[in-house]
Coordinates of C-alpha atoms in Angstrom, one line a residue:
M1 CA 0.0 0.1 0.0
S2 CA 1.3 3.6 -0.9
D3 CA 2.6 5.9 1.9
K4 CA 0.3 8.5 0.4
G5 CA -2.8 6.3 0.8
I6 CA -4.8 3.5 -0.9
T7 CA -4.9 3.3 -4.7
Y8 CA -7.3 1.9 -7.3
K9 CA -4.8 -1.0 -7.4
D10 CA -5.0 -1.6 -3.8
A11 CA -8.7 -1.8 -4.1
G12 CA -8.3 -4.7 -6.9
V13 CA -8.3 -2.6 -10.0
D14 CA -5.2 -2.4 -12.0
I15 CA -5.4 0.5 -14.5
D16 CA -1.9 -0.4 -16.1
T17 CA -3.0 -4.1 -17.0
G18 CA -6.1 -2.5 -18.3
N19 CA -4.3 -0.2 -20.7
E20 CA -1.8 -2.9 -21.8
L21 CA -4.8 -4.8 -22.6
A22 CA -6.4 -2.2 -24.5
A23 CA -3.6 -2.1 -27.0
K24 CA -3.6 -5.6 -27.7
Y25 CA -7.3 -5.4 -28.3
T26 CA -6.9 -2.8 -30.9
E27 CA -4.7 -5.1 -32.8
L28 CA -7.4 -7.8 -32.7
M29 CA -10.1 -5.5 -33.4
E30 CA -8.1 -4.3 -36.6
S31 CA -7.9 -7.8 -37.9
T32 CA -11.6 -7.8 -38.3
F33 CA -12.1 -4.3 -39.9
G34 CA -13.6 -3.9 -43.6
S35 CA -14.0 -0.6 -45.3
G36 CA -17.2 0.4 -43.4
V37 CA -15.3 0.9 -40.2
V38 CA -14.5 4.7 -39.8
R39 CA -11.2 5.1 -37.8
N40 CA -11.8 6.6 -34.4
D41 CA -8.5 6.1 -32.4
G42 CA -9.3 7.2 -28.9
G43 CA -12.8 7.8 -29.3
F44 CA -15.6 6.7 -27.0
G45 CA -17.9 4.9 -29.5
G46 CA -17.2 3.0 -32.7
L47 CA -18.1 4.5 -36.0
F48 CA -19.5 2.8 -39.0
S49 CA -20.3 4.2 -42.4
L50 CA -23.2 2.8 -44.5
K51 CA -21.4 4.0 -47.6
G52 CA -18.6 1.6 -47.1
L53 CA -20.8 -1.4 -47.4
S54 CA -19.6 -2.4 -50.7
G55 CA -16.4 -3.2 -49.1
Q56 CA -17.8 -4.9 -46.2
C57 CA -20.1 -7.3 -48.0
D58 CA -20.8 -8.0 -51.6
F59 CA -24.4 -8.8 -51.0
F60 CA -25.1 -5.1 -50.2
S61 CA -22.7 -3.5 -52.7
R62 CA -25.7 -2.6 -54.8
F63 CA -27.9 0.6 -53.9
M64 CA -30.5 -0.3 -51.1
D65 CA -33.9 1.4 -51.4
E66 CA -34.8 0.8 -47.9
P67 CA -32.3 -0.5 -45.6
I68 CA -33.3 -1.8 -42.2
L69 CA -30.9 -2.4 -39.3
V70 CA -31.2 -5.4 -37.3
A71 CA -29.6 -5.7 -33.9
G72 CA -29.1 -8.7 -31.5
A73 CA -27.8 -9.3 -28.1
D74 CA -26.8 -12.4 -26.0
G75 CA -24.2 -14.1 -24.0
V76 CA -22.7 -17.6 -23.6
G77 CA -24.7 -18.6 -20.5
T78 CA -23.4 -21.5 -18.0
K79 CA -21.2 -22.9 -20.6
L80 CA -18.8 -20.5 -19.3
K81 CA -18.3 -22.9 -16.3
L82 CA -16.8 -25.2 -18.6
A83 CA -14.4 -22.5 -19.8
F84 CA -13.5 -21.9 -16.0
M85 CA -13.0 -25.7 -15.2
L86 CA -10.7 -26.2 -18.5
K87 CA -8.9 -22.8 -18.0
K88 CA -9.8 -22.6 -21.7
H89 CA -10.9 -19.1 -22.8
D90 CA -10.3 -18.8 -26.7
T91 CA -13.4 -20.6 -27.6
V92 CA -16.0 -19.1 -25.6
G93 CA -15.4 -15.5 -27.5
I94 CA -16.7 -17.4 -30.8
D95 CA -19.8 -18.6 -29.0
L96 CA -20.5 -15.0 -28.2
V97 CA -20.2 -13.7 -31.4
A98 CA -22.2 -16.7 -32.9
M99 CA -25.1 -16.4 -30.7
S100 CA -25.8 -12.9 -31.9
V101 CA -24.8 -13.0 -35.4
N102 CA -26.9 -16.0 -36.2
D103 CA -29.9 -14.3 -34.6
V104 CA -29.4 -11.3 -36.7
L105 CA -28.9 -13.6 -39.9
V106 CA -32.3 -15.3 -39.6
Q107 CA -33.9 -11.9 -40.6
G108 CA -31.9 -12.1 -43.7
A109 CA -29.3 -9.5 -42.5
Q110 CA -25.7 -9.4 -42.9
P111 CA -23.8 -8.7 -39.6
L112 CA -22.0 -5.4 -39.9
F113 CA -20.3 -4.9 -36.5
F114 CA -20.2 -6.4 -33.2
L115 CA -19.4 -5.1 -29.6
D116 CA -18.7 -7.2 -26.6
Y117 CA -18.8 -6.6 -22.7
I118 CA -16.6 -8.5 -20.4
G119 CA -17.1 -8.2 -16.7
T120 CA -14.4 -10.1 -14.3
G121 CA -13.1 -9.5 -10.7
R122 CA -9.5 -9.3 -11.9
C123 CA -8.2 -8.6 -15.4
D124 CA -5.9 -11.6 -15.9
K125 CA -4.1 -10.7 -19.1
D126 CA -3.9 -14.2 -20.6
T127 CA -7.6 -14.9 -19.9
M128 CA -8.9 -11.5 -21.2
L129 CA -6.6 -11.8 -24.5
G130 CA -7.8 -15.4 -25.0
L131 CA -11.5 -14.0 -24.8
V132 CA -10.9 -11.3 -27.2
T133 CA -9.1 -13.4 -29.5
G134 CA -12.1 -15.6 -29.6
V135 CA -14.3 -12.9 -30.3
A136 CA -12.1 -11.4 -33.2
E137 CA -12.2 -15.0 -34.7
G138 CA -16.0 -15.0 -34.5
C139 CA -16.3 -11.9 -36.2
R140 CA -13.9 -12.8 -39.1
Q141 CA -16.1 -15.9 -39.7
S142 CA -19.2 -14.0 -39.8
G143 CA -17.6 -11.1 -42.0
C144 CA -18.4 -8.4 -39.4
A145 CA -16.1 -5.9 -37.6
L146 CA -15.4 -6.0 -33.9
L147 CA -16.1 -2.2 -33.3
G148 CA -15.3 -1.9 -29.8
G149 CA -16.4 -3.2 -26.5
E150 CA -15.8 -2.9 -22.6
T151 CA -13.8 -4.6 -20.1
A152 CA -15.0 -4.1 -16.4
E153 CA -12.8 -4.9 -13.6
M154 CA -15.1 -5.4 -10.6
P155 CA -13.2 -6.7 -7.7
G156 CA -15.3 -8.6 -5.0
F157 CA -18.2 -9.1 -7.7
Y158 CA -17.3 -12.2 -9.4
P159 CA -15.5 -15.5 -7.8
E160 CA -11.7 -15.6 -8.6
G161 CA -11.1 -16.8 -12.1
E162 CA -14.5 -16.3 -13.4
Y163 CA -16.1 -13.5 -15.7
D164 CA -19.2 -13.0 -17.7
L165 CA -19.7 -12.0 -21.4
A166 CA -22.2 -10.3 -23.3
G167 CA -22.2 -9.5 -26.9
F168 CA -24.3 -7.1 -29.3
A169 CA -24.5 -7.3 -33.2
V170 CA -26.0 -5.0 -35.6
G171 CA -26.7 -6.0 -39.2
I172 CA -28.6 -4.7 -42.5
V173 CA -31.1 -6.1 -44.9
E174 CA -33.0 -4.4 -47.7
R175 CA -36.8 -4.2 -46.7
A176 CA -38.0 -6.2 -49.5
A177 CA -35.5 -8.9 -48.7
L178 CA -36.5 -9.0 -44.8
L179 CA -37.3 -12.6 -43.8
D180 CA -40.2 -12.4 -41.3
G181 CA -42.0 -15.9 -41.9
S182 CA -44.7 -13.9 -43.9
Q183 CA -43.5 -16.1 -47.1
V184 CA -43.4 -19.6 -45.3
A185 CA -46.2 -21.7 -46.8
S186 CA -47.6 -25.2 -46.6
G187 CA -45.9 -27.4 -49.0
D188 CA -42.3 -25.8 -48.3
V189 CA -39.6 -27.9 -47.2
I190 CA -37.2 -27.8 -44.1
L191 CA -33.6 -28.0 -44.7
G192 CA -31.5 -28.7 -41.5
L193 CA -27.8 -27.3 -41.1
A194 CA -25.9 -29.4 -38.5
S195 CA -24.7 -28.1 -35.4
S196 CA -21.2 -28.3 -33.8
G197 CA -22.8 -29.8 -30.6
L198 CA -24.5 -28.2 -28.0
H199 CA -23.5 -24.6 -29.3
S200 CA -24.3 -22.5 -26.1
N201 CA -27.5 -23.7 -24.8
G202 CA -28.7 -26.3 -22.3
F203 CA -25.7 -26.4 -20.1
S204 CA -27.4 -26.0 -16.9
L205 CA -29.0 -29.3 -17.8
A206 CA -26.1 -30.8 -19.3
R207 CA -23.9 -30.1 -16.4
K208 CA -26.5 -31.5 -13.6
A209 CA -26.9 -34.7 -16.1
L210 CA -23.1 -35.3 -16.6
F211 CA -21.4 -34.0 -13.5
E212 CA -23.8 -34.5 -10.7
V213 CA -26.2 -37.2 -11.7
G214 CA -23.9 -39.1 -14.0
G215 CA -20.7 -38.7 -11.9
Y216 CA -18.6 -37.7 -14.9
S217 CA -15.7 -35.2 -14.8
I218 CA -14.4 -32.9 -17.5
D219 CA -11.5 -35.2 -18.2
S220 CA -13.8 -38.3 -18.6
T221 CA -13.2 -40.4 -21.8
L222 CA -16.1 -42.1 -23.3
P223 CA -16.0 -44.5 -26.1
E224 CA -18.7 -42.8 -27.9
L225 CA -16.8 -39.2 -27.9
E226 CA -13.7 -38.5 -30.0
K227 CA -12.5 -36.1 -27.2
P228 CA -12.6 -35.8 -23.5
L229 CA -15.9 -34.8 -22.3
G230 CA -14.8 -31.3 -21.3
E231 CA -13.3 -30.6 -24.7
T232 CA -16.7 -32.1 -26.4
L233 CA -18.6 -29.7 -24.3
L234 CA -16.6 -26.6 -25.1
E235 CA -16.7 -27.1 -28.8
P236 CA -17.6 -23.5 -30.2
T237 CA -21.0 -22.7 -31.8
R238 CA -21.1 -22.9 -35.4
I239 CA -21.5 -19.7 -37.3
Y240 CA -23.7 -19.8 -40.3
V241 CA -23.5 -16.5 -41.8
K242 CA -21.3 -16.6 -44.9
P243 CA -22.6 -19.8 -46.3
V244 CA -26.5 -18.7 -45.8
M245 CA -25.7 -15.2 -47.4
K246 CA -24.6 -17.0 -50.4
A247 CA -27.9 -18.9 -50.7
L248 CA -29.9 -15.5 -50.1
E249 CA -27.8 -14.2 -52.9
L250 CA -29.5 -16.5 -55.3
G251 CA -32.5 -13.9 -55.2
S252 CA -35.9 -14.2 -56.1
E253 CA -35.4 -16.9 -58.8
T254 CA -34.4 -19.3 -56.1
P255 CA -36.5 -17.9 -53.0
L256 CA -35.7 -18.7 -49.4
H257 CA -38.7 -18.3 -47.2
G258 CA -37.4 -18.5 -43.7
L259 CA -34.6 -19.2 -41.3
V260 CA -34.5 -20.4 -37.8
H261 CA -31.9 -20.4 -35.3
I262 CA -31.9 -23.4 -32.9
T263 CA -31.2 -21.9 -29.8
G264 CA -32.6 -22.4 -26.1
G265 CA -36.1 -24.3 -26.5
G266 CA -34.6 -26.3 -29.4
I267 CA -36.4 -27.1 -32.6
T268 CA -39.4 -27.5 -30.5
E269 CA -39.8 -24.0 -29.2
N270 CA -37.7 -21.8 -31.9
T271 CA -39.4 -23.2 -35.1
P272 CA -42.8 -21.8 -34.3
R273 CA -41.5 -18.2 -34.1
I274 CA -41.3 -18.2 -38.0
L275 CA -44.4 -20.1 -38.6
P276 CA -47.7 -18.5 -40.1
A277 CA -50.5 -19.2 -37.9
D278 CA -52.2 -21.6 -40.2
C279 CA -49.1 -23.9 -40.7
N280 CA -47.1 -26.6 -38.8
A281 CA -43.4 -27.6 -39.2
E282 CA -43.4 -31.6 -39.4
I283 CA -40.0 -32.6 -38.4
K284 CA -38.9 -36.3 -39.5
L285 CA -36.9 -38.0 -36.7
G286 CA -34.0 -39.9 -38.1
S287 CA -33.3 -37.8 -41.0
W288 CA -30.1 -36.5 -39.5
D289 CA -27.4 -38.1 -37.2
I290 CA -27.4 -36.9 -33.6
P291 CA -24.3 -36.2 -32.2
P292 CA -23.2 -38.6 -29.6
I293 CA -22.9 -35.9 -27.0
F294 CA -26.7 -35.6 -27.0
K295 CA -27.0 -39.3 -26.3
V296 CA -24.4 -39.3 -23.6
I297 CA -26.3 -36.6 -21.8
Q298 CA -29.8 -38.2 -22.1
A299 CA -28.5 -41.6 -20.6
A300 CA -26.5 -39.9 -17.6
G301 CA -29.5 -37.9 -16.6
N302 CA -32.2 -40.2 -17.6
I303 CA -33.8 -37.2 -19.5
A304 CA -37.2 -37.8 -21.6
E305 CA -36.8 -37.6 -25.3
E306 CA -39.5 -34.8 -25.3
E307 CA -37.2 -32.8 -22.9
M308 CA -34.2 -33.3 -24.9
Y309 CA -35.8 -31.6 -28.1
R310 CA -37.2 -29.0 -25.8
V311 CA -33.8 -27.9 -24.4
F312 CA -31.1 -28.9 -26.8
N313 CA -30.6 -28.4 -30.5
M314 CA -29.9 -32.4 -31.0
G315 CA -27.5 -31.8 -33.8
I316 CA -29.6 -29.1 -35.9
G317 CA -28.2 -25.5 -35.4
M318 CA -30.3 -23.7 -38.3
L319 CA -33.5 -24.4 -40.4
V320 CA -33.8 -23.3 -43.9
I321 CA -37.4 -23.0 -45.2
C322 CA -37.9 -22.8 -48.8
P323 CA -40.0 -24.1 -51.8
Q324 CA -39.5 -27.4 -53.0
A325 CA -38.3 -26.0 -56.4
S326 CA -35.4 -24.2 -54.4
A327 CA -34.3 -26.7 -52.2
E328 CA -31.8 -28.5 -54.6
K329 CA -30.1 -25.2 -55.7
I330 CA -29.9 -23.8 -52.2
S331 CA -28.6 -27.1 -50.9
A332 CA -25.9 -27.0 -53.7
T333 CA -25.0 -23.4 -52.8
L334 CA -24.5 -24.1 -49.2
Q335 CA -22.4 -27.3 -49.8
A336 CA -20.2 -25.2 -52.1
N337 CA -19.7 -22.9 -49.1
G338 CA -19.0 -25.4 -46.6
E339 CA -22.3 -26.1 -45.1
A340 CA -24.0 -29.4 -45.7
A341 CA -27.8 -29.3 -45.8
R342 CA -30.5 -32.3 -45.7
I343 CA -34.2 -32.2 -46.0
I344 CA -35.5 -33.0 -42.4
G345 CA -39.0 -32.0 -42.7
R346 CA -41.9 -29.9 -44.5
V347 CA -44.5 -27.3 -43.6
T348 CA -48.1 -28.5 -43.5
P349 CA -51.3 -26.9 -42.9
G350 CA -52.0 -26.4 -39.1
N351 CA -51.8 -24.0 -36.3
G352 CA -48.3 -22.7 -35.8
E353 CA -47.0 -25.9 -34.0
V354 CA -44.1 -28.3 -34.4
S355 CA -44.6 -32.1 -34.6
F356 CA -42.0 -34.9 -34.9
V357 CA -42.8 -37.9 -36.9

């Protein structure tokens, strides 16, 4: 303690470490910049020019009659507990970006920029750099700029070694191209895009089933899994932006009627958000491969099938709803851009519900 009295550092906040991290953050942010970013070194807010869109994303290089901004916010949830347990922090930043940009995408919007918030009790340099490295990677994967953020050091507020994350994405779409479910119709087919695992949902149930009821540890190795249990659970969320935007570029000759991001609530509760009141979604069980981790969780916790589909994505991270005539070309476009798609259901007359057959 200083002879001149206590300092902010004595209270647990290290300004010098924060300044060092800010310089490193700038390098990571710049690795995500497109021509839409307006340099604002030292400014208190990030700047983005809509005139710069032609360099940011080819899809919006043409003149837009009525551009609509689409915003989304999310976190990573209790998946962070796995990051704490494994002391691995460079993947949850990808999760943070993914949860927001995939949400923005389902309106048909290209994410433009992203902001993050990190709250922690103490700014450990390696941990913080790992987090922002992951955020920058997620932004690169989705073609958006990491425009800024906030790291809040709050001693006494978080347990030692823990933190929380929040993220905010803003995207853009031409009003005429906005996906709001109004075009979804009986006879449409439902394509499923594979998830990379649990993504960032259902971890409270997964941790209870695996670690409390099942008695497993993060280091447990199971014959069904290629990696130790903890690493399998920490697999980052898949980002669908670039391949799906390519499918959207096909335009009105190959229409795409709707997208669904399968997050908390699974297929059961997310799909109705895009269904007209007079339509149902009929999902064919067995039409895709369920990753082994879900079967491990179900067995460990003795969880009912219905509950599994209500909580987890069960191997499907996004649904693409389109007319039968568009399905083959959209699937081929997704495949050519690294995203396999398969028909897993169809839209039928009904009352806005999901059924599994």
